[in-house]
């Protein structure tokens, strides 16, 4: 997998579970000393395997319990239209994810809001003002049985 050895894979697995682990504890978990572990982590960061470190916030506890997946159909297709759409969506903090997809729809957005009324305000007041959008279809999440951020990284072999 992209030149990763067993220690690199172990580092990635551990950091996905605990991004705040100290370098000393990480080194102990993977069986190295602190200095080479830190160098490996820095190399993984430089090479883009580790993009950033974040805290996972409980959206309900911060007043954003509503999740919607929004399928977007574009009026037209082309590089400039897509680039313009992506720039506009990037400015909308309610949109957590934007995926260019294959199928009947062109994009799939993951949106969080405080309530269905706030979602309606977001759609009517901001999202549908993006000129390239022809149509949207919303699916509200009722409950989530699995929310995972970890990418499976198997040991070598």
mmCIF file of C-alpha atoms in Angstrom:
data_model
loop_
_atom_site.group_PDB
_atom_site.id
_atom_site.type_symbol
_atom_site.label_atom_id
_atom_site.label_comp_id
_atom_site.label_asym_id
_atom_site.label_seq_id
_atom_site.Cartn_x
_atom_site.Cartn_y
_atom_site.Cartn_z
ATOM 1 C CA UNK A 1 0.000 0.000 0.000
ATOM 2 C CA UNK A 2 1.910 3.024 -1.296
ATOM 3 C CA UNK A 3 5.252 1.991 0.209
ATOM 4 C CA UNK A 4 4.024 1.750 3.788
ATOM 5 C CA UNK A 5 5.768 -0.795 5.956
ATOM 6 C CA UNK A 6 4.308 -2.543 8.999
ATOM 7 C CA UNK A 7 5.405 0.225 11.390
ATOM 8 C CA UNK A 8 3.883 2.980 9.239
ATOM 9 C CA UNK A 9 0.623 1.027 9.114
ATOM 10 C CA UNK A 10 0.683 0.577 12.880
ATOM 11 C CA UNK A 11 1.261 4.297 13.374
ATOM 12 C CA UNK A 12 -1.711 5.120 11.144
ATOM 13 C CA UNK A 13 -3.962 2.663 12.986
ATOM 14 C CA UNK A 14 -3.010 4.034 16.422
ATOM 15 C CA UNK A 15 -3.313 7.706 15.412
ATOM 16 C CA UNK A 16 -6.763 7.135 13.926
ATOM 17 C CA UNK A 17 -7.920 5.901 17.328
ATOM 18 C CA UNK A 18 -6.068 8.515 19.381
ATOM 19 C CA UNK A 19 -4.685 11.572 17.601
ATOM 20 C CA UNK A 20 -3.644 13.056 20.956
ATOM 21 C CA UNK A 21 -1.385 10.175 21.965
ATOM 22 C CA UNK A 22 2.051 11.336 23.005
ATOM 23 C CA UNK A 23 4.979 10.403 20.815
ATOM 24 C CA UNK A 24 6.443 8.398 23.701
ATOM 25 C CA UNK A 25 3.237 6.379 24.107
ATOM 26 C CA UNK A 26 2.963 5.905 20.347
ATOM 27 C CA UNK A 27 6.551 4.664 20.223
ATOM 28 C CA UNK A 28 5.826 2.207 23.014
ATOM 29 C CA UNK A 29 2.694 0.927 21.257
ATOM 30 C CA UNK A 30 4.508 0.244 17.970
ATOM 31 C CA UNK A 31 7.754 -1.047 19.483
ATOM 32 C CA UNK A 32 10.171 1.764 18.574
ATOM 33 C CA UNK A 33 11.947 4.482 20.492
ATOM 34 C CA UNK A 34 10.629 8.039 20.450
ATOM 35 C CA UNK A 35 13.040 9.624 17.925
ATOM 36 C CA UNK A 36 12.465 7.242 14.991
ATOM 37 C CA UNK A 37 8.727 7.212 15.739
ATOM 38 C CA UNK A 38 8.564 10.995 15.528
ATOM 39 C CA UNK A 39 10.493 10.944 12.243
ATOM 40 C CA UNK A 40 8.085 8.370 10.810
ATOM 41 C CA UNK A 41 5.066 10.462 11.856
ATOM 42 C CA UNK A 42 6.592 13.573 10.280
ATOM 43 C CA UNK A 43 7.287 11.632 7.080
ATOM 44 C CA UNK A 44 3.665 10.397 6.999
ATOM 45 C CA UNK A 45 2.531 14.020 7.414
ATOM 46 C CA UNK A 46 4.870 15.323 4.685
ATOM 47 C CA UNK A 47 3.755 12.627 2.259
ATOM 48 C CA UNK A 48 0.069 13.340 2.888
ATOM 49 C CA UNK A 49 -0.889 10.095 4.623
ATOM 50 C CA UNK A 50 -1.784 12.186 7.676
ATOM 51 C CA UNK A 51 -3.704 15.223 6.442
ATOM 52 C CA UNK A 52 -4.609 16.833 9.769
ATOM 53 C CA UNK A 53 -5.535 16.149 13.371
ATOM 54 C CA UNK A 54 -9.066 16.895 14.534
ATOM 55 C CA UNK A 55 -11.434 16.500 17.467
ATOM 56 C CA UNK A 56 -14.683 14.685 16.712
ATOM 57 C CA UNK A 57 -17.476 16.824 18.111
ATOM 58 C CA UNK A 58 -20.878 15.408 19.057
ATOM 59 C CA UNK A 59 -23.180 17.299 16.694
ATOM 60 C CA UNK A 60 -26.230 16.871 18.925
ATOM 61 C CA UNK A 61 -24.456 18.254 21.984
ATOM 62 C CA UNK A 62 -23.498 21.407 20.047
ATOM 63 C CA UNK A 63 -27.028 21.994 18.795
ATOM 64 C CA UNK A 64 -26.792 20.501 15.282
ATOM 65 C CA UNK A 65 -28.712 17.213 15.611
ATOM 66 C CA UNK A 66 -30.192 17.159 12.101
ATOM 67 C CA UNK A 67 -28.225 15.411 9.348
ATOM 68 C CA UNK A 68 -29.390 15.425 5.751
ATOM 69 C CA UNK A 69 -27.901 13.965 2.614
ATOM 70 C CA UNK A 70 -28.632 16.226 -0.316
ATOM 71 C CA UNK A 71 -28.420 14.912 -3.869
ATOM 72 C CA UNK A 72 -27.770 17.719 -6.355
ATOM 73 C CA UNK A 73 -28.535 17.720 -10.058
ATOM 74 C CA UNK A 74 -26.707 20.406 -12.033
ATOM 75 C CA UNK A 75 -28.217 22.515 -14.819
ATOM 76 C CA UNK A 76 -25.168 21.957 -16.985
ATOM 77 C CA UNK A 77 -21.862 20.151 -16.811
ATOM 78 C CA UNK A 78 -18.356 21.347 -17.408
ATOM 79 C CA UNK A 79 -15.150 22.201 -15.627
ATOM 80 C CA UNK A 80 -16.053 25.826 -14.960
ATOM 81 C CA UNK A 81 -19.551 24.965 -13.740
ATOM 82 C CA UNK A 82 -18.228 22.245 -11.458
ATOM 83 C CA UNK A 83 -15.440 24.469 -10.125
ATOM 84 C CA UNK A 84 -17.905 27.280 -9.441
ATOM 85 C CA UNK A 85 -20.265 24.893 -7.653
ATOM 86 C CA UNK A 86 -17.461 23.455 -5.524
ATOM 87 C CA UNK A 87 -16.243 26.927 -4.546
ATOM 88 C CA UNK A 88 -19.766 27.987 -3.541
ATOM 89 C CA UNK A 89 -20.374 24.832 -1.500
ATOM 90 C CA UNK A 90 -16.992 25.148 0.228
ATOM 91 C CA UNK A 91 -18.223 28.456 1.700
ATOM 92 C CA UNK A 92 -21.288 26.839 3.320
ATOM 93 C CA UNK A 93 -20.373 25.705 6.858
ATOM 94 C CA UNK A 94 -23.474 23.505 7.092
ATOM 95 C CA UNK A 95 -22.026 21.302 4.337
ATOM 96 C CA UNK A 96 -19.633 18.838 5.943
ATOM 97 C CA UNK A 97 -18.953 16.775 2.829
ATOM 98 C CA UNK A 98 -19.301 17.267 -0.905
ATOM 99 C CA UNK A 99 -18.919 14.291 -3.227
ATOM 100 C CA UNK A 100 -18.974 14.299 -7.034
ATOM 101 C CA UNK A 101 -20.880 11.114 -7.799
ATOM 102 C CA UNK A 102 -21.870 8.876 -10.691
ATOM 103 C CA UNK A 103 -25.522 8.155 -11.398
ATOM 104 C CA UNK A 104 -28.621 10.276 -11.871
ATOM 105 C CA UNK A 105 -27.399 12.957 -9.482
ATOM 106 C CA UNK A 106 -24.167 14.906 -9.849
ATOM 107 C CA UNK A 107 -23.195 15.669 -6.236
ATOM 108 C CA UNK A 108 -24.005 14.341 -2.795
ATOM 109 C CA UNK A 109 -23.733 16.711 0.164
ATOM 110 C CA UNK A 110 -23.765 15.902 3.851
ATOM 111 C CA UNK A 111 -25.435 18.765 5.697
ATOM 112 C CA UNK A 112 -25.981 19.397 9.424
ATOM 113 C CA UNK A 113 -28.412 21.889 10.933
ATOM 114 C CA UNK A 114 -30.171 22.614 14.213
ATOM 115 C CA UNK A 115 -33.655 21.662 12.998
ATOM 116 C CA UNK A 116 -35.731 20.922 9.902
ATOM 117 C CA UNK A 117 -36.753 24.593 9.907
ATOM 118 C CA UNK A 118 -33.085 25.640 9.890
ATOM 119 C CA UNK A 119 -32.479 23.170 7.074
ATOM 120 C CA UNK A 120 -35.291 24.771 5.076
ATOM 121 C CA UNK A 121 -33.776 28.225 5.687
ATOM 122 C CA UNK A 122 -30.381 26.934 4.563
ATOM 123 C CA UNK A 123 -31.778 25.425 1.356
ATOM 124 C CA UNK A 124 -34.005 28.338 0.372
ATOM 125 C CA UNK A 125 -31.718 31.101 1.559
ATOM 126 C CA UNK A 126 -28.320 29.818 0.551
ATOM 127 C CA UNK A 127 -28.023 26.493 -1.248
ATOM 128 C CA UNK A 128 -30.538 27.137 -4.025
ATOM 129 C CA UNK A 129 -28.856 30.482 -4.708
ATOM 130 C CA UNK A 130 -25.938 28.580 -6.203
ATOM 131 C CA UNK A 131 -26.649 29.252 -9.908
ATOM 132 C CA UNK A 132 -25.596 25.869 -11.287
ATOM 133 C CA UNK A 133 -28.142 23.859 -9.271
ATOM 134 C CA UNK A 134 -31.176 22.616 -11.157
ATOM 135 C CA UNK A 135 -32.695 20.325 -8.548
ATOM 136 C CA UNK A 136 -32.040 18.852 -5.115
ATOM 137 C CA UNK A 137 -33.373 15.809 -3.298
ATOM 138 C CA UNK A 138 -33.090 15.600 0.475
ATOM 139 C CA UNK A 139 -32.886 12.499 2.641
ATOM 140 C CA UNK A 140 -33.032 13.105 6.397
ATOM 141 C CA UNK A 141 -31.178 10.794 8.766
ATOM 142 C CA UNK A 142 -33.479 9.377 11.452
ATOM 143 C CA UNK A 143 -30.748 7.635 13.427
ATOM 144 C CA UNK A 144 -27.210 6.409 12.900
ATOM 145 C CA UNK A 145 -26.044 2.993 14.046
ATOM 146 C CA UNK A 146 -22.465 3.517 12.881
ATOM 147 C CA UNK A 147 -20.404 6.686 12.588
ATOM 148 C CA UNK A 148 -16.796 5.869 11.789
ATOM 149 C CA UNK A 149 -13.873 7.980 10.667
ATOM 150 C CA UNK A 150 -11.226 5.269 10.706
ATOM 151 C CA UNK A 151 -9.940 3.997 7.357
ATOM 152 C CA UNK A 152 -9.221 0.239 7.581
ATOM 153 C CA UNK A 153 -5.468 -0.313 7.346
ATOM 154 C CA UNK A 154 -4.559 -3.974 7.336
ATOM 155 C CA UNK A 155 -1.171 -5.251 8.458
ATOM 156 C CA UNK A 156 1.293 -6.168 5.719
ATOM 157 C CA UNK A 157 0.906 -9.525 4.173
#
